Coordinates of C-alpha atoms and ligand atoms in Angstrom, one line a residue:
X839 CA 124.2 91.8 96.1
X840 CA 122.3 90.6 93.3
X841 CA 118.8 90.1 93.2
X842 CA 115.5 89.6 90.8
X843 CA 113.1 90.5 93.2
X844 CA 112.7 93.6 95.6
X845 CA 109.8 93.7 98.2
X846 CA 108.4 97.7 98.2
X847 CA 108.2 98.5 101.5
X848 CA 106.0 101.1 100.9
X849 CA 102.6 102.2 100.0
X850 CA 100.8 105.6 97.5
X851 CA 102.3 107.3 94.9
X852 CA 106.2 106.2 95.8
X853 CA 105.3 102.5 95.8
X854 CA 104.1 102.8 92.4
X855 CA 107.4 104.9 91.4
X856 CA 109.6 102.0 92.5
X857 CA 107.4 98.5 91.2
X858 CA 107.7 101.1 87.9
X859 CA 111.3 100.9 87.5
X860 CA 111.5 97.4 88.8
X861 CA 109.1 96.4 86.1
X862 CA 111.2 98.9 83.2
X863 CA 114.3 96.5 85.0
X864 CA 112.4 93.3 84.8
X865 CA 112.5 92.5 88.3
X866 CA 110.2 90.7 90.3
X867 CA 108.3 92.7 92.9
X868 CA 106.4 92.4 96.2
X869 CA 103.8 94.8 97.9
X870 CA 103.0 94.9 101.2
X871 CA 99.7 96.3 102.4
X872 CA 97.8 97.3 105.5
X873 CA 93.9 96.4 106.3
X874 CA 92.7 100.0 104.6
X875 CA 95.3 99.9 101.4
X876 CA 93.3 95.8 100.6
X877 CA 92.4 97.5 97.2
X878 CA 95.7 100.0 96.9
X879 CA 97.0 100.6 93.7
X880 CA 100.8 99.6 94.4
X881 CA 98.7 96.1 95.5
X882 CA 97.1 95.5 92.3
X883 CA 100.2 96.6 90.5
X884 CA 102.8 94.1 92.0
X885 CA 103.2 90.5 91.2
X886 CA 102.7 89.6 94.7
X887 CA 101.3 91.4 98.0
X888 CA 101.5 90.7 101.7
X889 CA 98.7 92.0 104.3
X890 CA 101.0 93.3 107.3
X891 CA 98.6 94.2 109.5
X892 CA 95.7 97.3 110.7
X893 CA 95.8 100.9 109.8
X894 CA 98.1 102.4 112.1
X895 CA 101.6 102.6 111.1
X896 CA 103.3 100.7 113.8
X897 CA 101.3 97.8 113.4
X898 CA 101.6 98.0 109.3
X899 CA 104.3 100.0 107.2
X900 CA 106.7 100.1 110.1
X901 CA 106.6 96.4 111.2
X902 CA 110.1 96.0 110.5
X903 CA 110.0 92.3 111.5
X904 CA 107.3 91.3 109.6
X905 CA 108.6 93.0 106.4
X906 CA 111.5 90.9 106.5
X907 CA 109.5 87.6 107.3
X908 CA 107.9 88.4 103.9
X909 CA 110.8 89.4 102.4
X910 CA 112.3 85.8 102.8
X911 CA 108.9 83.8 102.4
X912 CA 108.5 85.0 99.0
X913 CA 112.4 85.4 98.8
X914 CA 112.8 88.5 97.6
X915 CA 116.8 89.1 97.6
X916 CA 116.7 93.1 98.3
X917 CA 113.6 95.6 99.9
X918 CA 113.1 99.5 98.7
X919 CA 112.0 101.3 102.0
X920 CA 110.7 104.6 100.0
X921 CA 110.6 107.5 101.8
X922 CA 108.8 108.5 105.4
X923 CA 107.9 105.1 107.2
X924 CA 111.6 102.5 107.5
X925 CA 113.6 104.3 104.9
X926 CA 115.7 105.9 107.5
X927 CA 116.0 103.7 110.1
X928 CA 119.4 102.0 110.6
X929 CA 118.2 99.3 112.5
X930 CA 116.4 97.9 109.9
X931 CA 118.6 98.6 107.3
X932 CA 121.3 96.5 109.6
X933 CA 118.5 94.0 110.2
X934 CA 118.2 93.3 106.1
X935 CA 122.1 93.0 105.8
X936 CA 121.9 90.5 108.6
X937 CA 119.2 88.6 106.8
X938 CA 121.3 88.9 103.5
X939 CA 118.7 90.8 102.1
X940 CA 119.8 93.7 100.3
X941 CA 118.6 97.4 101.5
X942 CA 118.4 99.7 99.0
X943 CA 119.9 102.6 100.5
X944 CA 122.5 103.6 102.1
X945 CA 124.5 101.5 105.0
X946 CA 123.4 101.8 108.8
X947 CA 126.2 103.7 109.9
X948 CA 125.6 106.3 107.7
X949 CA 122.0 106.5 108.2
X950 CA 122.9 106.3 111.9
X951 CA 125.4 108.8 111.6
X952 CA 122.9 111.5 109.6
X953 CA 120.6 110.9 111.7
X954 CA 122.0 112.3 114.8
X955 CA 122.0 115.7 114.1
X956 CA 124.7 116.6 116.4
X957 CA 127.0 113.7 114.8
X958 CA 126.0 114.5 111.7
X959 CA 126.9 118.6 111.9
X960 CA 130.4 117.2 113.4
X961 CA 131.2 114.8 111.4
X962 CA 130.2 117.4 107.6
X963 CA 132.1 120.1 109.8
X964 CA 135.6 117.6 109.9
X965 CA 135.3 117.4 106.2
X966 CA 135.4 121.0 105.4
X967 CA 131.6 121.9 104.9
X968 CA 130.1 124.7 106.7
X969 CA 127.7 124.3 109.2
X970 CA 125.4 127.5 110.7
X971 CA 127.8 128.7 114.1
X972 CA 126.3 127.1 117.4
X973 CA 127.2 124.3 119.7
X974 CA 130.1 121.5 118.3
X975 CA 130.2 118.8 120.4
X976 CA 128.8 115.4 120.3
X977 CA 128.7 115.0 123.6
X978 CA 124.7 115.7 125.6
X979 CA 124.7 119.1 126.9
X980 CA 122.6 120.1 130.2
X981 CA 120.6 123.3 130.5
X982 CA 123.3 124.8 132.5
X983 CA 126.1 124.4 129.2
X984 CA 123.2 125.6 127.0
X985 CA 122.6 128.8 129.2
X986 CA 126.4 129.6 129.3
X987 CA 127.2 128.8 125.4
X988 CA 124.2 130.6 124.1
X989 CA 125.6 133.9 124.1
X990 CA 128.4 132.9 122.4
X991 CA 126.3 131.5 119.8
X992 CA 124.4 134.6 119.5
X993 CA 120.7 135.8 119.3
X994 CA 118.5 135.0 117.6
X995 CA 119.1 131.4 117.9
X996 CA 117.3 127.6 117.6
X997 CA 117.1 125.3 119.8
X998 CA 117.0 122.0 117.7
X999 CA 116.9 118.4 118.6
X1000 CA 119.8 116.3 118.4
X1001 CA 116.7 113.1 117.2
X1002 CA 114.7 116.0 114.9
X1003 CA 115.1 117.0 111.5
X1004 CA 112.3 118.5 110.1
X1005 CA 111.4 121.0 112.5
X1006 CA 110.1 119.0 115.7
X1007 CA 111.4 120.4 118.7
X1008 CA 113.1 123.2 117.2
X1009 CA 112.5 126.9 119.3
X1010 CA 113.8 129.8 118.3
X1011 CA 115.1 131.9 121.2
X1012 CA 115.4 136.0 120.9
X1013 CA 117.3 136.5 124.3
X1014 CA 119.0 134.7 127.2
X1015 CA 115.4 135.4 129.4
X1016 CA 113.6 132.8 126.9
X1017 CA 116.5 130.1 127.1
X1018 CA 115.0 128.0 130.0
X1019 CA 111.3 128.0 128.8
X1020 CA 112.3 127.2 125.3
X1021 CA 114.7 124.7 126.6
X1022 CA 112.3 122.9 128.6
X1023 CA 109.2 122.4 125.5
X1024 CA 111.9 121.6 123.2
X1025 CA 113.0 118.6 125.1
X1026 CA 109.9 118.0 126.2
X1027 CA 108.6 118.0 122.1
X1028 CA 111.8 115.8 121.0
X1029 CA 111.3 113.0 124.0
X1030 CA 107.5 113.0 123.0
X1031 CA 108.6 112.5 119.2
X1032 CA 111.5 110.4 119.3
X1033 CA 112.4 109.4 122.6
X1034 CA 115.4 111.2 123.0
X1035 CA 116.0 114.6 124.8
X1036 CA 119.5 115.6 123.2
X1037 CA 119.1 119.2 122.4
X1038 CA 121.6 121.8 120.8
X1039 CA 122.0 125.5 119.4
X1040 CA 122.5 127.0 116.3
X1041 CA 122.6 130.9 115.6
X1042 CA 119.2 131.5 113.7
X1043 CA 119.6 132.5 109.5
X1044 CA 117.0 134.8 108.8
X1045 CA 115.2 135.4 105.4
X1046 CA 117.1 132.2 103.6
X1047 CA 116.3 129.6 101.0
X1048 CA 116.2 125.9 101.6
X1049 CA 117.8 124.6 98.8
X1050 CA 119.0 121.2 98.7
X1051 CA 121.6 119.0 96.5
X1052 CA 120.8 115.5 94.9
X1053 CA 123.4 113.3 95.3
X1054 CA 124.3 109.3 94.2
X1055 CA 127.3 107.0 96.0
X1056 CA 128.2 103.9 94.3
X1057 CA 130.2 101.0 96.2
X1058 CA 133.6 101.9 94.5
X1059 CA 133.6 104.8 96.6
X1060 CA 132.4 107.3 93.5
X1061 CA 130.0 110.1 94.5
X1062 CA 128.5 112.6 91.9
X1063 CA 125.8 115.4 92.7
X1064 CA 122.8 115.9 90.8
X1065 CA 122.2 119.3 90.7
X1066 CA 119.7 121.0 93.1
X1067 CA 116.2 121.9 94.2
X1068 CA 114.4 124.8 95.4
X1069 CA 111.9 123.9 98.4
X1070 CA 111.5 127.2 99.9
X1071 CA 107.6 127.0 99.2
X1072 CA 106.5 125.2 102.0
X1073 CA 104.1 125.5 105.3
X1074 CA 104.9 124.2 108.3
X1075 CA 107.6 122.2 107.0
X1076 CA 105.6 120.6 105.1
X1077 CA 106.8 121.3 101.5
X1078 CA 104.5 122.4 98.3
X1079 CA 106.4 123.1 95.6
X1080 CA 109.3 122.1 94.9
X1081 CA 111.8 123.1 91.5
X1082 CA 114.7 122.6 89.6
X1083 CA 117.1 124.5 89.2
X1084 CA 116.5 127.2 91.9
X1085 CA 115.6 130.7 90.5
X1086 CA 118.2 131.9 92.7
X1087 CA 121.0 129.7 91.6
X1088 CA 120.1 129.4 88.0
X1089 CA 122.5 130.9 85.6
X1090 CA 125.3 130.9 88.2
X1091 CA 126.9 127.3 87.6
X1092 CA 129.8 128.0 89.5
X1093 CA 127.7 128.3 92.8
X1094 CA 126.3 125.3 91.4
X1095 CA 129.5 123.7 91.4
X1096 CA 130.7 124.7 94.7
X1097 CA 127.6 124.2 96.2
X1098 CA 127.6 120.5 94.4
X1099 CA 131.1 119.7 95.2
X1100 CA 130.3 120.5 99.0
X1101 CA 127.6 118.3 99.1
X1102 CA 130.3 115.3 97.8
X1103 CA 132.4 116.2 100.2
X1104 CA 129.4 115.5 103.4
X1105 CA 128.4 112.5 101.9
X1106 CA 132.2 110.8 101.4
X1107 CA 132.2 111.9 105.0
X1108 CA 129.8 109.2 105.6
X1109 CA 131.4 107.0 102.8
X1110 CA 127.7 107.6 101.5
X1111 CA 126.5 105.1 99.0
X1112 CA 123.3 105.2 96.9
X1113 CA 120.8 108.6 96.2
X1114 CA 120.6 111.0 99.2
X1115 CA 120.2 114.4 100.0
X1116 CA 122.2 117.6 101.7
X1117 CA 120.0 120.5 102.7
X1118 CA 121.4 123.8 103.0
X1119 CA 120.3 127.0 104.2
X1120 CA 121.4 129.9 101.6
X1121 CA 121.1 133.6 102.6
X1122 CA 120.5 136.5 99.9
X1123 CA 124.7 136.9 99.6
X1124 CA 125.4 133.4 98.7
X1125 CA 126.7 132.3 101.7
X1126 CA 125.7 128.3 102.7
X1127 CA 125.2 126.3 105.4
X1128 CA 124.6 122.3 106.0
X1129 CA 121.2 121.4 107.9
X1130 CA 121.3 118.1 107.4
X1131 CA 121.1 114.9 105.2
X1132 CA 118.3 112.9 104.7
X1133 CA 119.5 109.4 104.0
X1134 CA 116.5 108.3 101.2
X1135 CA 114.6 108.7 98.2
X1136 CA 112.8 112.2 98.1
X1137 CA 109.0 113.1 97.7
X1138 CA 110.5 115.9 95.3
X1139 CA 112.9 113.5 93.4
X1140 CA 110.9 113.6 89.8
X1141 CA 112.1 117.7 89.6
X1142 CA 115.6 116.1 89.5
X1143 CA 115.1 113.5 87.0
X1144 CA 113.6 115.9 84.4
X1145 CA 116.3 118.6 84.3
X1146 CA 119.2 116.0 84.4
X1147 CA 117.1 112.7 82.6
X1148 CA 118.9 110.9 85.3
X1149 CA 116.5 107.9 86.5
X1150 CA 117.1 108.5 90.7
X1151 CA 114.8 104.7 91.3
X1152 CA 116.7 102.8 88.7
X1153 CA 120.6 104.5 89.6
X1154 CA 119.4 103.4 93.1
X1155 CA 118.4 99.9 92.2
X1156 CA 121.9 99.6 89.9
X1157 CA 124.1 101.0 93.0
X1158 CA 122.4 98.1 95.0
X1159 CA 123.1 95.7 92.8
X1160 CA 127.0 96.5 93.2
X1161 CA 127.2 98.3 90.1
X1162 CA 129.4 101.5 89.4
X1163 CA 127.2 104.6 88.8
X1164 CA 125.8 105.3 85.2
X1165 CA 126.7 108.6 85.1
X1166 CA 130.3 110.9 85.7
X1167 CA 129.9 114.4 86.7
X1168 CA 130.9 115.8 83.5
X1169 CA 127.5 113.5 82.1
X1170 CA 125.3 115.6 84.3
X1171 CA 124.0 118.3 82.9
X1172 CA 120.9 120.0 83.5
X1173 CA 118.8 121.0 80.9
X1174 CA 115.2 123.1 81.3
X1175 CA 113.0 123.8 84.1
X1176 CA 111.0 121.4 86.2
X1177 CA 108.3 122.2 88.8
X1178 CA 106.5 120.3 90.6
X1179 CA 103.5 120.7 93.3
X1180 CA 102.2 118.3 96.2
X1181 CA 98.6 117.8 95.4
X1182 CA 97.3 116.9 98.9
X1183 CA 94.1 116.0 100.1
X1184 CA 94.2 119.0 102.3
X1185 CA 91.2 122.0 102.4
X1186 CA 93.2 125.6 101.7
X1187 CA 91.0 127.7 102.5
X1188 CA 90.5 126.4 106.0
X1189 CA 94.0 126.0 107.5
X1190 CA 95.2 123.0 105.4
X1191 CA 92.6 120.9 106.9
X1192 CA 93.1 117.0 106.2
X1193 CA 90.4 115.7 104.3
X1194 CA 89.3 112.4 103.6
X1195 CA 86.9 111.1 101.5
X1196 CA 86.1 108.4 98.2
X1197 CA 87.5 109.5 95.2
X1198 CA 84.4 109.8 92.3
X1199 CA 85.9 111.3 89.9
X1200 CA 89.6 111.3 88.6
X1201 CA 90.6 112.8 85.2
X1202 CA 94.5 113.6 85.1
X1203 CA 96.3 116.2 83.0
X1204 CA 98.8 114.9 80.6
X1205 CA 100.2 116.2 77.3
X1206 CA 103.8 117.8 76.4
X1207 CA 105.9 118.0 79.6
X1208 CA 103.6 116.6 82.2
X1209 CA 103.9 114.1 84.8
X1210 CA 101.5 112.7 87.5
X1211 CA 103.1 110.6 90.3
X1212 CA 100.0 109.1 92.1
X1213 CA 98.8 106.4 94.1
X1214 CA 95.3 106.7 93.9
X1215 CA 91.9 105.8 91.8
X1216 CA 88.7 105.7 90.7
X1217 CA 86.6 104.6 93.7
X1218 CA 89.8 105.0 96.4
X1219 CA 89.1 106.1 99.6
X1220 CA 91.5 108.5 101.0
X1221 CA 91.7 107.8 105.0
X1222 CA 93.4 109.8 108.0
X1223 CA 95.8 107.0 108.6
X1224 CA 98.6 108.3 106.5
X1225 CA 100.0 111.2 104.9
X1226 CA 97.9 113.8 102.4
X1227 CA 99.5 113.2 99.4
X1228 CA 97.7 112.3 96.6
X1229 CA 99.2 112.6 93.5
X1230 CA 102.7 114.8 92.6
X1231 CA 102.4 116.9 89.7
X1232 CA 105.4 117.4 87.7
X1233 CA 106.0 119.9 84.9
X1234 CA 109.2 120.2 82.7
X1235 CA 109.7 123.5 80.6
X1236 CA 112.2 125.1 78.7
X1237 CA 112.8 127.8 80.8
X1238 CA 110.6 128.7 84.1
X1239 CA 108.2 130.9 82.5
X1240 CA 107.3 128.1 80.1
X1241 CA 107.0 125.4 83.2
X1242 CA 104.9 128.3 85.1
X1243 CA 102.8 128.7 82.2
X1244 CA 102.6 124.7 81.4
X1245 CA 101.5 123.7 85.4
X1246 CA 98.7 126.4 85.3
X1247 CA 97.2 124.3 82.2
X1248 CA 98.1 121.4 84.0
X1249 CA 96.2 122.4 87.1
X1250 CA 93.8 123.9 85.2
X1251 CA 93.3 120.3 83.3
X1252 CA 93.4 118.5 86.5
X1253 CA 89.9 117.0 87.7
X1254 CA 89.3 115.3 91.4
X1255 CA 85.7 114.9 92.8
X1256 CA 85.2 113.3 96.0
X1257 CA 88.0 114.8 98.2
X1258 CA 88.9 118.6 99.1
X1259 CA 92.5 119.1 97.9
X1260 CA 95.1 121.9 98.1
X1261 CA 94.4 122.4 93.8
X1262 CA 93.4 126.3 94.2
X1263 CA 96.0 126.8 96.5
X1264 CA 98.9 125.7 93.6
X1265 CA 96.5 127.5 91.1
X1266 CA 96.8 130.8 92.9
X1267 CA 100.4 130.5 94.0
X1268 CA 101.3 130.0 90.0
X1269 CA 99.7 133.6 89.5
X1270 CA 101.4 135.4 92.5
X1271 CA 104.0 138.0 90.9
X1272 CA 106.6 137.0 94.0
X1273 CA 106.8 133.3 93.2
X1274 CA 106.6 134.3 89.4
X1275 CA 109.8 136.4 89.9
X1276 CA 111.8 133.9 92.2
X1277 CA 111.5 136.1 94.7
X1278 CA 110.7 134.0 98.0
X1279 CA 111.9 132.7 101.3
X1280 CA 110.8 129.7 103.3
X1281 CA 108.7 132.1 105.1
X1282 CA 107.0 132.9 102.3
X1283 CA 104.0 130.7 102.1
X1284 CA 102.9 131.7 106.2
X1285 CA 104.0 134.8 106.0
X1286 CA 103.1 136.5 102.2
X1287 CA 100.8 134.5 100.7
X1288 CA 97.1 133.8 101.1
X1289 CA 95.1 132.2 98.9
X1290 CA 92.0 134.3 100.4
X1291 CA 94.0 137.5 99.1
X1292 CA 95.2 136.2 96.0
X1293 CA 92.2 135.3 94.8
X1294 CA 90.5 138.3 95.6
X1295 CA 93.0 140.2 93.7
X1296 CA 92.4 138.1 90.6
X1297 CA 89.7 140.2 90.0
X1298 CA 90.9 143.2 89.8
X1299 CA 94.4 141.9 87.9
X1300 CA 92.8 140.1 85.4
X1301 CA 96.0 141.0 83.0
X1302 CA 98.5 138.1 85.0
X1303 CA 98.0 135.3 82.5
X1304 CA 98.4 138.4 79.6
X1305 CA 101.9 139.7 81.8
X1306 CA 103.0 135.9 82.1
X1307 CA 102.6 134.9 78.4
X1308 CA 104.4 138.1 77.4
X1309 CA 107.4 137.6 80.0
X1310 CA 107.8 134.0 78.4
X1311 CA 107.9 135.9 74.8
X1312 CA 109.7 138.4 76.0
X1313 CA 112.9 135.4 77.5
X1314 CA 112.6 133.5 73.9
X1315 CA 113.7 136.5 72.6
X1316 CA 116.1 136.7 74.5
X1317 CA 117.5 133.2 74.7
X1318 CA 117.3 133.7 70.9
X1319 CA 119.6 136.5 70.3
X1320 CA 121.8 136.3 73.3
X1321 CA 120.6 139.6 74.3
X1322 CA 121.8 139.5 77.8
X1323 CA 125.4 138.2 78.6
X1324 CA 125.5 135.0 81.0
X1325 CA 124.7 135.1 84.6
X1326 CA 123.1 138.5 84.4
X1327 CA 119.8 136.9 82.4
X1328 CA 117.8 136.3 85.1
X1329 CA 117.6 139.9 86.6
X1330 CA 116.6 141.5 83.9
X1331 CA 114.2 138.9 82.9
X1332 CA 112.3 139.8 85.5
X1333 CA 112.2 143.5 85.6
X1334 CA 108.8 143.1 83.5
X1335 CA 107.6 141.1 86.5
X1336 CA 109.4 144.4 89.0
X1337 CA 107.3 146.4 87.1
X1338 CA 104.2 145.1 87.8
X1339 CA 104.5 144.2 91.3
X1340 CA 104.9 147.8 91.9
X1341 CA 102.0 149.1 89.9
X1342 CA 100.4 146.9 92.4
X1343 CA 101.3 146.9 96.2
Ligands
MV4_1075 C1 117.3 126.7 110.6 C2 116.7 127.9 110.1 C3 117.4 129.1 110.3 N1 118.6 129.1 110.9 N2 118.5 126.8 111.2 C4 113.6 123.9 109.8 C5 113.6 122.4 109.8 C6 114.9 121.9 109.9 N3 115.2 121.1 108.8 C7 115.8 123.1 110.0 N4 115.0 124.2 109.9 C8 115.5 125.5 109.9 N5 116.7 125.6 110.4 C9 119.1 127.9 111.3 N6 120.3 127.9 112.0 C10 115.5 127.9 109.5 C11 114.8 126.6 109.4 C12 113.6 126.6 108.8 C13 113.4 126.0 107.6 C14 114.3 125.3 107.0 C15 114.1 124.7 105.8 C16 112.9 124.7 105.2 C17 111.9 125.4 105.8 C18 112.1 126.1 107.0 C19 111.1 126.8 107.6 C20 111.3 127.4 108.8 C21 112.5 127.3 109.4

């Protein structure tokens, strides 16, 4: 259980997060690298690096057995998978507790367990959590069970795949007539994707949230939750912004709580040790659902570690170790507002289009309440072979007005030359009087928003950044004289913002 050195399994911005801690922790750390990352940061940065092998994935960052071949050559005793690439794969995580490595992470049978979706809604379902009505059986189901269970389940419904997450091979079905089509490209989507046709139904949750809990398992069996985080702003299931707390949780902390406590009670159901994540679905009238766990680090962990001051990498690295958690519930509090967007190499004004490039010029915002997560440098050249993120920009703020108001002068201060990236797409999105006001779904960003429009009604709004500053005076105030009782702040907060979205629709 102990160890002094942890190989990073990992490359970017996330590789740099852990060999950070791990250096903070005095431990010894280990890169690994494909042919295009030579010159990576998280390279230069680690006491030691291994080339694994070309670009693609499979024959680099997912080269389980070659991982752990390094892992014991340059005896590192435990190995961070990050997120995306290993981090949720059981076998390995079995394979490094064969090797007596330690994985940082949960244990294979409870990444196995999460990551069968139709095990995974069972299993949270036996522990008292609610899961969205559909089918509730672990066992496959053929077209002919689907056809006769689906009006049961009701319409609209999705079909989702038992091997998904994330939205592959998920159809949503509006009547019985569209069953069989939808049935056949789901499976046909999940067997491309992961090899596995398992399909099942869920009735469809129109207009919600995705907001998701933080939560952190010792060994001793102790499981606390971290507060949660809005993700509703996303495209294509890609996420974009992410924030803590969500504006539609906020001053009601005893939805927190029950939300919180129903997130311990999934992951004891998978006697769930180290950080990991429950995602809900929550409609307008409070009511939640489970969609799934995702056993790993997050991209949108730094929102957390502001608001609570909880260090996710290091609690991860102590739980490994065999140490009891750092914190009790009663510890956690949050405090403030965090924000954070996905700067991606990625062209926003034509359809999100990957972009790739040499960077030339990189001059970061920093100051008061400002973080940058990123992997990249000077002289880096950003290729197709991974994902588009670049850097994560991270804001903390009193209260969300402030955070608004310090991520537009961190955008603002924000300089890349070299590479397209989605920076005018955060820029205009920080302005809009919807995500201003909470108000949004996760249909919001393909639905209501375009940058095209925004932009061109910057020109004739001129008064937003005037309307923004004055809503933050106008909360101060507030917060000041305890105007406005508890739990009914936030609604009257943003009438000023009411106002003005209907001068101007
Ligand atoms: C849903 C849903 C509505 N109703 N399930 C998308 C990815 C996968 N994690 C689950 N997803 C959804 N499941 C029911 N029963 C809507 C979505 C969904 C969604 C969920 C979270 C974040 C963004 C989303 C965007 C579109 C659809």
């Amino acid at each position: 259980m102990t160890f002094t050195k942890v190989l990073i399994a990992n490359r970017g911005e996330i590789a740099m997060r852990i060999l950070r801690a791990c250096r903070e922790l005095g431990i010894k750390t280990v890169a690994v690298y494909s042919e295009p990352d030579r010159n990576a940061m998280h390279v230069r940065y680690a006491e030691e690096a291994y080339l694994l092998g070309p670009a693609p994935s499979n024959e680099s960052y997912l080269r389980a057995d070659k991982i752990i071949e390094i892992a014991k050559k340059s005896e590192a005793g435990a190995i961070h998978p990050g997120y995306g690439f290993l981090s949720e794969n059981a076998d390995f995580a079995q394979a490094c507790e064969d090797e007596g490595i330690t994985f940082i992470g949960p244990k294979p049978e409870a990444i196995a367990k999460m990551g069968d979706k139709g095990v995974a809604r069972a299993t949270v379902k036996a522990a008292g959590v609610p899961v969205v009505p559909g089918t509730e059986t672990e066992e496959k189901l053929s077209d002919e069970d689907l056809l006769k269970l689906a009006p049961d389940v009701g319409f609209p419904l999705l079909i989702k795949a038992t091997a998904g997450g994330g939205g592959k091979g998920m159809r949503q079905v509006n009547d019985l007539e569209e069953m069989p089509a939808a049935l056949e490209s789901a499976r046909r989507e999940s067997l491309a994707a992961f090899g596995d046709d398992n399909v099942y139904l869920e009735k469809m949750i129109i207009g919600a949230r995705h907001i998701e809990i933080q939560v952190l398992g010792d060994n001793e069996g102790n499981i606390i939750h971290l507060g949660e985080r809005e993700c509703s702003i996303q495209r294509r299931h890609q996420k974009l912004v992410e924030e803590s707390p969500s504006p539609f949780i906020n001053e009601d902390e005893e939805f927190r709580q029950k939300m919180g406590a129903i997130a311990v009670q999934a992951a004891q159901a998978v006697d769930y040790v180290n950080a990991g994540t429950i995602e809900f679905l929550v409609d307008k009238d409070k009511n939640f659902y489970f969609l799934e766990m995702n056993t790993r680090l997050q991209v949108e962990h730094p929102v957390t570690e502001y608001v609570t001051g909880v260090d996710i990498v290091k609690e991860q690295i102590r739980i490994a170790r065999g140490r009891q958690l750092g914190y009790t519930q009663k510890d956690v509090k949050m405090n403030g507002w965090a924000i954070e967007c996905r700067i991606n190499a990625e062209d926003p004004y034509n359809n999100f289009l990957p972009s790739t490039g040499i960077i030339q010029f990189s001059s970061l915002p920093t100051g008061p309440g400002v973080r940058v997560d990123t992997g990249v440098y000077l002289g880096f050249n950003i290729s197709p072979y991974y994902d588009s993120l670049i850097s994560k920009l991270i804001v903390w703020g009193e209260t969300r007005g402030q955070a608004i108001l310090r991520m537009r002068r961190a955008l603002e201060e924000y300089r890349l030359v070299g590479v397209v990236t989605n920076i005018p797409f955060h820029q205009s999105l920080m302005e809009q009087h919807r995500f201003i006001a909470g108000n949004f779904d996760t249909k919001f960003v393909e639905e209501r928003f375009s940058i095209e429009k925004a932009e061109e009604g910057k020109e004739t709004n001129p008064e937003i950044a005037a309307i923004l500053a004055t809503l933050v005076a106008h909360q101060q105030t507030e917060r000041a004289a305890h105007i406005i009782q508890r739990g009914k702040r936030d609604t009257s907060n943003w009438k000023w913002v009411g106002r003005w979205e209907r001068m101007h629709r």
